[in-house]
Coordinates of C-alpha atoms in Angstrom, one line a residue:
Chain A
X1 CA -49.1 28.8 -129.9
X2 CA -47.3 30.1 -132.8
X3 CA -49.4 31.9 -135.5
X4 CA -50.4 30.3 -138.9
X5 CA -49.7 33.8 -140.4
X6 CA -47.9 36.8 -139.0
X7 CA -47.4 40.2 -140.6
X8 CA -44.8 42.1 -138.8
X9 CA -45.1 46.0 -139.4
X10 CA -46.0 45.5 -143.0
X11 CA -45.9 48.8 -144.9
X12 CA -46.5 49.3 -148.7
X13 CA -46.2 52.3 -150.9
X14 CA -47.6 52.8 -154.4
X15 CA -45.2 55.5 -155.5
X16 CA -45.8 58.1 -153.0
X17 CA -48.9 56.7 -151.7
X18 CA -49.0 55.0 -148.5
X19 CA -51.5 52.0 -149.2
X20 CA -50.6 50.2 -146.0
X21 CA -49.0 51.5 -143.0
X22 CA -47.4 49.3 -140.2
X23 CA -49.9 46.5 -140.4
X24 CA -49.4 43.8 -137.8
X25 CA -51.3 40.6 -137.5
X26 CA -50.8 37.2 -135.6
X27 CA -53.4 34.8 -136.9
X28 CA -53.7 31.8 -134.7
X29 CA -54.7 28.3 -136.1
X30 CA -58.2 27.4 -136.8
X31 CA -59.6 30.9 -136.3
X32 CA -62.1 32.9 -138.6
X33 CA -60.9 36.4 -138.5
X34 CA -62.2 39.6 -140.5
X35 CA -60.7 42.7 -141.9
X36 CA -63.1 45.4 -142.8
X37 CA -62.8 48.9 -143.9
X38 CA -64.2 51.6 -146.4
X39 CA -63.3 51.4 -150.1
X40 CA -59.7 52.2 -150.7
X41 CA -58.6 51.3 -147.0
X42 CA -56.0 49.0 -148.4
X43 CA -57.7 45.5 -147.4
X44 CA -57.0 43.8 -150.8
X45 CA -53.5 45.3 -150.8
X46 CA -53.0 43.2 -147.7
X47 CA -53.9 40.2 -149.4
X48 CA -51.9 41.0 -152.5
X49 CA -49.0 41.5 -150.0
X50 CA -49.6 38.0 -148.2
X51 CA -49.9 36.1 -151.6
X52 CA -46.8 37.7 -153.1
X53 CA -48.5 39.8 -155.8
X54 CA -46.8 42.7 -154.2
X55 CA -43.8 42.7 -152.2
X56 CA -44.0 45.0 -149.2
X57 CA -41.9 48.1 -148.9
X58 CA -41.2 47.4 -145.3
X59 CA -41.9 44.6 -142.9
X60 CA -42.0 40.8 -142.9
X61 CA -44.6 38.4 -143.5
X62 CA -44.2 34.8 -141.9
X63 CA -46.3 31.7 -142.8
X64 CA -45.9 28.8 -140.3
X65 CA -42.5 30.6 -139.3
X66 CA -41.2 30.6 -142.7
X67 CA -40.4 33.9 -144.1
X68 CA -42.5 34.4 -147.2
X69 CA -42.1 38.0 -147.6
X70 CA -40.2 37.8 -151.2
X71 CA -41.9 34.8 -152.4
X72 CA -43.6 34.7 -155.7
X73 CA -47.5 33.8 -155.8
X74 CA -47.1 30.4 -157.0
X75 CA -44.5 29.5 -154.2
X76 CA -46.9 31.0 -151.5
X77 CA -49.7 29.0 -152.9
X78 CA -47.5 25.9 -152.8
X79 CA -46.8 26.6 -149.3
X80 CA -50.5 26.4 -148.3
X81 CA -52.1 29.9 -148.8
X82 CA -55.2 30.1 -151.0
X83 CA -57.4 33.0 -152.1
X84 CA -60.3 34.0 -153.7
X85 CA -60.8 37.4 -155.5
X86 CA -63.0 40.4 -155.0
X87 CA -64.0 40.4 -158.8
X88 CA -64.0 36.7 -159.6
X89 CA -61.1 35.4 -161.5
X90 CA -62.1 32.3 -163.0
X91 CA -60.7 30.8 -166.3
X92 CA -63.9 31.5 -168.4
X93 CA -63.5 29.3 -171.5
X94 CA -62.2 26.1 -169.4
X95 CA -64.7 23.7 -168.0
X96 CA -65.4 23.8 -164.4
X97 CA -63.6 20.6 -164.0
X98 CA -60.4 22.0 -165.6
X99 CA -60.7 25.4 -163.4
X100 CA -60.4 22.9 -160.4
X101 CA -57.8 20.7 -161.9
X102 CA -55.4 23.4 -162.6
X103 CA -55.3 24.2 -158.8
X104 CA -53.7 20.7 -158.3
X105 CA -51.2 21.7 -160.7
X106 CA -48.0 21.9 -158.6
X107 CA -48.7 18.5 -157.0
X108 CA -48.7 16.5 -160.3
X109 CA -46.0 13.6 -160.1
X110 CA -45.1 13.7 -163.8
X111 CA -43.3 16.1 -165.9
X112 CA -43.1 16.9 -169.7
X113 CA -41.7 13.6 -170.6
X114 CA -44.3 11.8 -168.6
X115 CA -47.1 13.7 -170.3
X116 CA -45.4 13.3 -173.7
X117 CA -45.1 9.5 -173.7
X118 CA -48.1 9.0 -171.4
X119 CA -46.3 7.2 -168.6
X120 CA -48.0 5.3 -166.0
X121 CA -47.4 8.0 -163.5
X122 CA -49.3 10.2 -165.9
X123 CA -52.4 8.0 -165.9
X124 CA -52.5 7.5 -162.0
X125 CA -51.7 11.0 -161.3
X126 CA -54.4 12.3 -163.6
X127 CA -56.9 10.0 -162.4
X128 CA -56.2 10.8 -158.9
X129 CA -56.4 14.6 -159.6
X130 CA -59.7 14.3 -161.5
X131 CA -61.3 12.2 -158.9
X132 CA -60.3 14.7 -156.3
X133 CA -61.7 17.6 -158.4
X134 CA -65.0 15.8 -159.0
X135 CA -65.2 15.3 -155.2
X136 CA -64.8 19.1 -154.7
X137 CA -67.4 19.9 -157.4
X138 CA -69.7 17.6 -155.6
X139 CA -69.0 19.1 -152.2
X140 CA -70.1 22.5 -153.7
X141 CA -72.9 21.1 -155.5
X142 CA -71.3 21.8 -159.0
X143 CA -70.9 18.3 -160.3
X144 CA -73.6 18.7 -162.8
X145 CA -71.5 21.7 -164.2
X146 CA -68.1 19.7 -164.5
X147 CA -68.2 19.7 -168.2
X148 CA -69.6 23.1 -168.8
X149 CA -67.3 26.1 -169.5
X150 CA -67.1 28.2 -166.6
X151 CA -68.4 31.2 -168.5
X152 CA -71.9 29.5 -169.0
X153 CA -72.3 29.4 -165.2
X154 CA -74.4 31.7 -163.1
X155 CA -72.9 34.1 -160.7
X156 CA -73.6 32.3 -157.5
X157 CA -72.2 29.1 -158.9
X158 CA -69.0 30.8 -160.1
X159 CA -68.5 32.1 -156.6
X160 CA -68.5 28.5 -155.4
X161 CA -66.4 27.3 -158.2
X162 CA -63.8 30.0 -157.2
X163 CA -63.6 28.8 -153.5
X164 CA -63.7 25.4 -154.7
X165 CA -60.6 26.2 -156.7
X166 CA -58.9 27.7 -153.9
X167 CA -59.4 24.6 -151.7
X168 CA -58.2 22.5 -154.6
X169 CA -54.7 23.8 -153.7
X170 CA -54.9 22.0 -150.4
X171 CA -54.4 25.3 -148.4
X172 CA -53.8 25.7 -144.5
X173 CA -54.8 29.2 -144.8
X174 CA -57.7 30.5 -146.9
X175 CA -58.0 34.2 -147.7
X176 CA -61.6 35.2 -148.9
X177 CA -61.7 38.7 -150.5
X178 CA -65.4 39.8 -150.3
X179 CA -67.0 36.6 -150.8
X180 CA -70.5 38.1 -150.5
X181 CA -70.1 40.7 -153.1
X182 CA -73.1 40.9 -155.4
X183 CA -75.2 38.4 -153.4
X184 CA -78.8 38.7 -152.4
X185 CA -79.7 38.2 -148.6
X186 CA -80.5 34.7 -149.0
X187 CA -77.3 33.9 -150.8
X188 CA -75.4 35.8 -148.1
X189 CA -77.1 33.4 -145.4
X190 CA -76.0 30.3 -147.2
X191 CA -72.6 31.8 -147.7
X192 CA -72.0 32.3 -144.1
X193 CA -72.9 28.8 -143.3
X194 CA -70.8 27.6 -146.1
X195 CA -67.7 29.7 -144.8
X196 CA -68.0 28.2 -141.2
X197 CA -68.6 24.6 -142.8
X198 CA -65.5 25.1 -144.9
X199 CA -63.5 26.1 -141.9
X200 CA -64.4 23.0 -140.0
X201 CA -64.6 20.5 -142.9
X202 CA -61.2 21.2 -144.4
X203 CA -59.6 22.2 -141.1
X204 CA -58.6 25.6 -142.1
X205 CA -57.7 29.0 -140.8
X206 CA -59.8 31.6 -142.8
X207 CA -59.1 35.3 -143.0
X208 CA -61.9 37.3 -144.6
X209 CA -62.2 40.7 -146.3
X210 CA -65.7 41.8 -146.4
X211 CA -67.9 44.8 -146.9
X212 CA -71.0 43.1 -146.0
X213 CA -71.3 43.9 -142.1
X214 CA -73.6 41.2 -141.5
X215 CA -71.3 38.4 -142.8
X216 CA -68.4 39.9 -140.8
X217 CA -70.2 40.5 -137.6
X218 CA -72.0 37.2 -138.0
X219 CA -69.1 34.8 -138.2
X220 CA -65.7 36.6 -137.7
X221 CA -64.2 35.9 -134.2
X222 CA -62.1 38.9 -134.2
X223 CA -62.2 41.9 -136.6
X224 CA -59.7 44.4 -137.5
X225 CA -60.6 47.6 -139.2
X226 CA -58.6 49.7 -141.7
X227 CA -59.0 53.2 -142.9
X228 CA -56.6 54.9 -145.3
X229 CA -54.1 52.2 -144.7
X230 CA -53.9 52.6 -140.9
X231 CA -55.3 49.9 -138.6
X232 CA -57.9 51.9 -136.6
X233 CA -59.6 49.5 -134.5
X234 CA -59.4 45.6 -133.6
X235 CA -61.6 43.4 -131.3
X236 CA -64.7 41.3 -131.5
X237 CA -67.9 42.4 -133.3
X238 CA -69.5 44.4 -130.3
X239 CA -66.2 46.2 -129.7
X240 CA -66.1 47.2 -133.3
X241 CA -69.6 48.4 -133.5
X242 CA -69.2 50.7 -130.5
X243 CA -65.7 52.1 -131.3
X244 CA -66.2 55.7 -132.3
X245 CA -63.1 55.5 -134.8
X246 CA -64.9 52.8 -136.8
X247 CA -68.2 54.8 -136.7
X248 CA -66.4 58.0 -137.9
X249 CA -64.5 55.9 -140.8
X250 CA -67.9 54.6 -142.0
X251 CA -70.4 57.4 -141.4
X252 CA -68.1 60.5 -141.1
X253 CA -67.6 62.6 -138.0
X254 CA -70.5 63.2 -135.7
X255 CA -71.3 66.8 -135.9
X256 CA -72.0 68.8 -132.6
X257 CA -75.0 70.7 -134.0
X258 CA -76.9 67.3 -134.5
X259 CA -77.4 67.3 -131.0
X260 CA -78.6 70.9 -131.0
Chain B
X1 CA -46.2 -0.8 -169.7
X2 CA -47.7 -1.9 -173.0
X3 CA -46.4 -0.4 -176.0
X4 CA -50.0 0.3 -177.3
X5 CA -50.4 2.8 -174.5
X6 CA -47.3 4.6 -175.3
X7 CA -48.0 8.1 -176.8
X8 CA -51.6 7.3 -177.3
X9 CA -54.3 4.8 -176.1
X10 CA -56.6 6.2 -178.9
X11 CA -56.7 3.1 -181.4
X12 CA -58.9 5.1 -183.7
X13 CA -56.2 7.6 -184.2
X14 CA -53.5 5.1 -185.0
X15 CA -56.0 3.3 -187.4
X16 CA -57.0 6.5 -189.1
X17 CA -53.2 7.4 -189.6
X18 CA -52.4 4.2 -191.1
X19 CA -55.0 4.2 -193.4
X20 CA -54.5 7.7 -194.6
X21 CA -50.7 6.8 -195.2
X22 CA -51.6 3.6 -197.1
X23 CA -54.4 5.3 -199.3
X24 CA -51.9 8.2 -200.2
X25 CA -49.1 5.7 -200.9
X26 CA -51.4 3.5 -203.0
X27 CA -52.7 6.6 -205.1
X28 CA -49.3 7.7 -205.5
X29 CA -48.0 4.2 -206.9
X30 CA -51.1 3.8 -209.1
X31 CA -50.3 7.2 -210.6
X32 CA -53.7 8.8 -209.4
X33 CA -51.7 11.3 -207.4
X34 CA -48.8 12.5 -209.5
X35 CA -45.4 13.8 -207.7
X36 CA -46.7 17.4 -207.9
X37 CA -49.8 16.6 -205.7
X38 CA -47.6 14.5 -203.3
X39 CA -45.2 17.5 -202.9
X40 CA -48.3 19.7 -202.2
X41 CA -49.2 17.1 -199.5
X42 CA -45.8 17.0 -198.1
X43 CA -45.9 20.9 -197.7
X44 CA -49.2 20.6 -196.2
X45 CA -48.0 18.2 -193.6
X46 CA -45.0 20.5 -192.8
X47 CA -47.4 23.5 -192.6
X48 CA -49.4 21.3 -189.9
X49 CA -46.4 21.1 -187.6
X50 CA -45.7 24.9 -188.0
X51 CA -49.4 25.6 -187.3
X52 CA -49.9 23.4 -184.4
X53 CA -46.5 24.3 -182.9
X54 CA -47.4 28.1 -183.2
X55 CA -50.8 27.3 -181.8
X56 CA -49.3 26.1 -178.8
X57 CA -47.7 29.5 -178.3
X58 CA -50.5 31.8 -179.5
X59 CA -53.6 29.8 -179.0
X60 CA -52.9 27.7 -175.8
X61 CA -50.5 29.9 -173.9
X62 CA -52.0 33.0 -175.3
X63 CA -48.6 34.5 -176.0
X64 CA -49.0 36.6 -179.2
X65 CA -45.8 35.5 -181.4
X66 CA -45.4 36.4 -185.0
X67 CA -41.8 35.5 -185.8
X68 CA -42.4 31.7 -186.0
X69 CA -40.6 31.3 -189.3
X70 CA -37.5 32.7 -187.6
X71 CA -37.2 29.3 -185.6
X72 CA -38.0 27.3 -188.6
X73 CA -35.0 28.8 -190.2
X74 CA -32.8 28.1 -187.4
X75 CA -33.7 24.4 -187.6
X76 CA -33.6 24.4 -191.5
X77 CA -30.1 26.0 -191.6
X78 CA -28.9 23.8 -188.8
X79 CA -30.0 20.5 -190.4
X80 CA -29.2 21.6 -193.8
X81 CA -25.6 22.6 -193.1
X82 CA -25.0 19.4 -191.2
X83 CA -26.2 17.2 -193.9
X84 CA -24.9 19.0 -196.9
X85 CA -21.3 18.7 -195.2
X86 CA -21.7 15.1 -194.4
X87 CA -23.2 14.3 -197.8
X88 CA -20.2 15.9 -199.6
X89 CA -18.1 13.4 -197.6
X90 CA -19.8 10.6 -199.3
X91 CA -20.1 8.5 -196.3
X92 CA -23.7 8.2 -196.3
X93 CA -25.1 5.1 -197.9
X94 CA -28.8 4.2 -198.3
X95 CA -29.4 3.4 -194.7
X96 CA -27.0 5.7 -193.0
X97 CA -28.5 8.5 -194.7
X98 CA -31.7 8.1 -192.6
X99 CA -30.0 8.0 -189.6
X100 CA -28.1 11.1 -190.4
X101 CA -31.4 12.7 -191.2
X102 CA -32.8 11.7 -188.0
X103 CA -29.9 13.2 -185.9
X104 CA -30.1 16.3 -187.9
X105 CA -34.0 16.7 -187.4
X106 CA -33.4 16.3 -183.7
X107 CA -30.5 18.9 -183.9
X108 CA -32.6 21.3 -185.8
X109 CA -35.3 20.9 -183.2
X110 CA -32.8 21.4 -180.4
X111 CA -31.1 24.3 -181.9
X112 CA -34.4 26.1 -182.6
X113 CA -35.4 25.3 -178.9
X114 CA -32.4 26.8 -177.5
X115 CA -33.0 30.1 -179.5
X116 CA -36.6 29.9 -178.6
X117 CA -35.6 29.7 -174.9
X118 CA -33.1 32.4 -174.9
X119 CA -35.4 34.8 -176.9
X120 CA -38.3 33.8 -174.7
X121 CA -36.6 34.2 -171.3
X122 CA -36.3 38.1 -171.7
X123 CA -39.2 38.9 -173.8
X124 CA -42.0 36.8 -172.2
X125 CA -42.4 39.5 -169.6
X126 CA -43.9 41.6 -172.4
X127 CA -47.6 41.2 -173.2
X128 CA -49.7 41.4 -176.0
X129 CA -48.6 43.9 -178.9
X130 CA -45.3 44.4 -177.3
X131 CA -44.3 40.8 -177.3
X132 CA -45.7 40.6 -181.0
X133 CA -43.3 43.5 -182.0
X134 CA -40.4 41.9 -180.3
X135 CA -41.1 38.3 -181.9
X136 CA -41.5 40.0 -185.2
X137 CA -38.3 41.7 -185.0
X138 CA -36.5 38.6 -183.9
X139 CA -37.7 36.8 -186.9
X140 CA -36.3 39.5 -189.2
X141 CA -32.9 39.6 -187.3
X142 CA -32.6 35.8 -187.9
X143 CA -33.3 36.4 -191.7
X144 CA -31.0 39.2 -191.8
X145 CA -28.2 37.2 -190.1
X146 CA -28.6 34.4 -192.6
X147 CA -28.7 36.9 -195.4
X148 CA -25.1 38.2 -194.1
X149 CA -23.6 34.9 -193.4
X150 CA -21.8 33.9 -196.5
X151 CA -20.9 30.2 -194.9
X152 CA -24.7 29.3 -195.4
X153 CA -25.0 30.9 -198.8
X154 CA -26.2 34.4 -197.7
X155 CA -29.0 35.8 -200.0
X156 CA -28.3 33.0 -202.5
X157 CA -29.6 30.5 -200.1
X158 CA -28.2 27.2 -198.9
X159 CA -27.9 25.0 -202.0
X160 CA -27.3 21.3 -202.7
X161 CA -29.1 20.1 -199.6
X162 CA -29.6 16.4 -200.1
X163 CA -33.3 15.2 -200.7
X164 CA -33.8 13.2 -197.5
X165 CA -37.4 14.3 -196.9
X166 CA -40.0 12.1 -198.5
X167 CA -43.9 11.4 -197.9
X168 CA -43.1 8.6 -195.3
X169 CA -40.7 10.6 -193.3
X170 CA -42.7 13.6 -193.5
X171 CA -46.0 12.0 -192.6
X172 CA -44.4 9.9 -189.5
X173 CA -42.7 13.1 -188.3
X174 CA -45.9 15.2 -188.5
X175 CA -47.9 12.4 -187.0
X176 CA -45.5 12.1 -184.0
X177 CA -45.1 16.0 -183.8
X178 CA -49.0 16.3 -183.5
X179 CA -49.4 13.5 -181.0
X180 CA -46.6 15.0 -178.7
X181 CA -48.1 18.4 -178.8
X182 CA -51.6 17.1 -178.3
X183 CA -50.4 15.0 -175.2
X184 CA -48.7 18.1 -173.8
X185 CA -52.0 20.2 -174.4
X186 CA -54.0 17.4 -172.7
X187 CA -52.0 17.3 -169.5
X188 CA -51.4 19.4 -166.5
X189 CA -48.9 21.4 -168.6
X190 CA -51.5 22.2 -171.2
X191 CA -54.1 23.4 -168.5
X192 CA -51.3 25.5 -166.9
X193 CA -50.8 27.3 -170.3
X194 CA -54.4 27.6 -171.0
X195 CA -54.9 29.1 -167.6
X196 CA -52.2 31.6 -168.3
X197 CA -54.0 32.7 -171.5
X198 CA -57.4 33.0 -169.5
X199 CA -56.0 35.1 -166.4
X200 CA -52.4 35.3 -165.5
X201 CA -53.1 36.6 -162.1
X202 CA -55.4 33.8 -161.3
X203 CA -53.0 31.5 -162.6
X204 CA -50.4 32.4 -160.6
X205 CA -52.5 32.3 -157.5
X206 CA -53.5 28.7 -158.0
X207 CA -49.7 27.8 -158.1
X208 CA -48.7 28.2 -161.8
X209 CA -45.4 29.4 -162.2
X210 CA -46.2 31.6 -165.2
X211 CA -42.9 32.6 -166.5
X212 CA -41.6 29.1 -166.6
X213 CA -44.8 27.9 -168.5
X214 CA -44.5 30.7 -171.0
X215 CA -40.9 30.0 -171.7
X216 CA -41.7 26.4 -171.8
X217 CA -44.5 26.9 -174.5
X218 CA -42.2 29.0 -176.5
X219 CA -39.4 26.4 -176.2
X220 CA -41.7 23.6 -177.2
X221 CA -43.1 25.5 -180.2
X222 CA -39.6 26.5 -181.4
X223 CA -38.6 22.9 -181.1
X224 CA -41.2 21.9 -183.7
X225 CA -40.7 24.8 -186.0
X226 CA -37.1 23.9 -186.1
X227 CA -38.2 20.3 -187.1
X228 CA -40.5 21.8 -189.8
X229 CA -37.9 23.9 -191.1
X230 CA -35.5 20.9 -191.4
X231 CA -38.2 18.8 -193.2
X232 CA -38.9 21.7 -195.6
X233 CA -35.4 22.3 -196.7
X234 CA -34.5 18.7 -197.3
X235 CA -37.8 18.5 -199.4
X236 CA -37.1 21.5 -201.6
X237 CA -33.2 21.0 -201.3
X238 CA -32.8 24.8 -200.6
X239 CA -32.9 26.9 -197.6
X240 CA -33.5 30.5 -198.7
X241 CA -33.7 33.4 -196.4
X242 CA -36.9 34.7 -197.9
X243 CA -38.9 31.4 -197.3
X244 CA -38.5 32.3 -193.5
X245 CA -39.3 36.0 -193.6
X246 CA -42.3 37.9 -192.3
X247 CA -44.7 36.8 -195.0
X248 CA -43.9 33.1 -194.1
X249 CA -44.7 33.8 -190.4
X250 CA -47.9 35.6 -191.3
X251 CA -48.9 32.7 -193.3
X252 CA -48.6 30.4 -190.2
X253 CA -50.3 32.7 -188.0
X254 CA -53.2 32.9 -190.5
X255 CA -53.8 29.2 -190.4
X256 CA -53.7 29.3 -186.6
X257 CA -56.4 31.9 -186.6
X258 CA -58.4 30.6 -189.4
X259 CA -58.4 27.1 -187.9
X260 CA -59.1 28.4 -184.5
X261 CA -56.7 29.6 -181.8
X262 CA -56.3 26.9 -179.1
X263 CA -57.6 24.0 -181.4
X264 CA -55.1 21.6 -182.6
X265 CA -57.7 20.2 -185.1
X266 CA -58.2 23.6 -186.4
X267 CA -54.7 24.1 -187.1
X268 CA -54.6 20.7 -189.0
X269 CA -57.5 21.7 -191.0
X270 CA -56.3 25.2 -191.8
X271 CA -52.8 24.1 -192.8
X272 CA -54.2 21.5 -195.0
X273 CA -57.0 23.5 -196.5
X274 CA -54.9 26.9 -197.0
X275 CA -52.1 25.0 -198.7
X276 CA -54.4 23.1 -201.1
X277 CA -56.6 26.1 -201.6
X278 CA -53.6 28.1 -202.8
X279 CA -52.7 25.5 -205.3
X280 CA -56.3 25.1 -206.6
X281 CA -56.5 28.8 -206.9
X282 CA -53.3 28.9 -209.0
X283 CA -54.9 26.1 -211.2
X284 CA -58.3 27.8 -211.2
X285 CA -56.8 31.1 -212.1
X286 CA -54.8 29.6 -215.2
X287 CA -57.8 27.8 -216.4
X288 CA -59.8 30.8 -216.1
X289 CA -57.4 32.8 -218.0
X290 CA -57.6 30.3 -220.9
X291 CA -61.5 30.8 -221.2
X292 CA -61.9 34.5 -220.1
X293 CA -62.3 37.0 -222.8
X294 CA -59.9 39.3 -220.8
X295 CA -56.6 38.3 -219.2
X296 CA -56.8 37.2 -215.6
X297 CA -53.4 37.4 -214.0
X298 CA -52.0 35.1 -211.5
X299 CA -52.0 38.1 -209.1
X300 CA -55.7 37.5 -208.6
X301 CA -55.0 34.2 -206.8
X302 CA -53.9 36.4 -203.7
X303 CA -57.0 38.4 -204.0
X304 CA -59.5 35.5 -203.9
X305 CA -57.4 34.0 -201.1
X306 CA -57.6 37.3 -199.0
X307 CA -61.4 37.5 -199.7
X308 CA -62.0 34.0 -198.5
X309 CA -59.8 34.6 -195.4
X310 CA -61.8 37.8 -194.5
X311 CA -65.0 35.7 -195.2
X312 CA -64.0 32.9 -192.6
X313 CA -63.1 35.6 -190.2
X314 CA -66.3 37.5 -190.5
X315 CA -68.5 34.3 -190.3
X316 CA -66.5 32.2 -187.9
X317 CA -64.7 34.8 -185.6
X318 CA -63.2 32.0 -183.4
X319 CA -61.9 30.3 -186.6
X320 CA -63.1 27.2 -188.2
X321 CA -63.0 24.9 -185.4
X322 CA -63.4 27.5 -182.6
X323 CA -61.7 25.8 -179.5
X324 CA -63.2 22.4 -180.3
X325 CA -61.2 19.4 -181.2
X326 CA -62.0 16.3 -183.3
X327 CA -63.0 13.3 -181.3
X328 CA -60.1 11.5 -182.6
X329 CA -57.6 13.7 -181.2
X330 CA -59.0 13.8 -177.8
X331 CA -57.3 11.4 -175.5
X332 CA -59.9 8.8 -174.0
X333 CA -59.5 9.9 -170.4
X334 CA -60.6 13.4 -171.1
X335 CA -63.9 12.3 -172.7
X336 CA -66.7 14.6 -171.9
X337 CA -64.3 17.2 -170.5
X338 CA -62.8 18.0 -173.8
X339 CA -65.9 17.8 -176.0
X340 CA -67.6 20.4 -173.6
X341 CA -65.0 22.8 -173.7
X342 CA -65.0 25.5 -176.4
X343 CA -63.3 29.0 -176.8

């Protein structure tokens, strides 16, 4: 089966610094895979390369066989890739509802003229969008907050709002950048369930970056480990946990004198 | 489609506008409001167009532009030159002159929009202060070009523009402009603009083509600035480079921020308020000068004006309206969503 997302020896430099080196990925449809690595390993850079925020120095990125390497972010989104951010990027003064509705922006069936004279298309299109957004808010238990400015929402709800916003773009592939950041163990528990539920309910492929080992080991079917831009290991959770290179990257080299 | 639903389905807005128009007209006819105050009202209405259109760029799209009067100048000189030439031919009668003015207004808007588009395309990659400096420079360039162009009167100004603006025309053009800009703000286009203001990266990554929308905001804002410029020069019967200089642009900017960036209602309140305040202060200082034991010069007007601006900014940092709108300006389908949102 052809992969949903394919990264073909992607390399990216920031000036002289090699942030990502020869990164390969074949993400099959419907999977939930993870990417881990210490701080500064280049994980978020991978997401930025996929979504068009950066253009790779070398290599190609394919989404459903389409070469999206040089696409701008908004085009990438319109093809069906949505993402969340490590540090929440919500539109703070806009209402929760508007945060979601913006994500339906590129599917609107009216232009500036339609908006100006308030054409029939405008009303039907807006109604559809609002209903869809309300439905999403309900699914994520945010419907009471629909008319509150996003900045007034507590952190956990903002996390959910951001995921809901990503889903509002009707993606086929969802990229989650450290969704468990700043969450307590109970919230992490719920998050893991939610990610699995999202994958099944929206029939998505999910690729996840996470620091939180419990999340990655608990739900990811296959994990890739990065360190200093290099892929150092790949496999299922038990492979990874026993891989000496991974242990070294996270805990440092095992000194011989420790054994005496 | 029912005509009542075109542009607005808010009956209260239509009703309010009609009442306002009739009341002012009646007051004028009965002599309660003299020509002087009607003139001030006209200027206030034109200032509404200027402030709301700049708010679209600064307040909604979050692109700090301070050369707005440059676009108004393009509109004013385009329309003014056109009507002056045709007027001299003597072909316009009492009906065709309004047709001529309608065409001139649209051309003024289009000319300003084209200039806005051309300026916006390369400059909107810049952010914050840098964009501000470029727009400031642009406004000055326009003024200097006009100053150096003898054909449109140079530093003397463009004289002999026919008086085609009157309260009726200005009122309805302002009303239509505000409704159009409101409709754009309360649509997916407006939401896209606001998302750019809030977070450019996030906005791009939910599918907004940010360059396109920044340029669009700039173009629409310039379009209406051009129309405002055209209305103004046909009211004053002169277009002069100094009207459209830096001070003019700053005045509009002050209206936007005093009223509240991101609030159409705020721009309206501030445009009307500041225009009249300035006149009241003039009268107040004159009267004060008569009774005060020491001379109070007219320069004190600007001192009081400035102090009031500082006071508003100190006590209402988000402007008079914050990010809120009057209920009358909110389209019905937005309902609770708009009343809940505030900057």
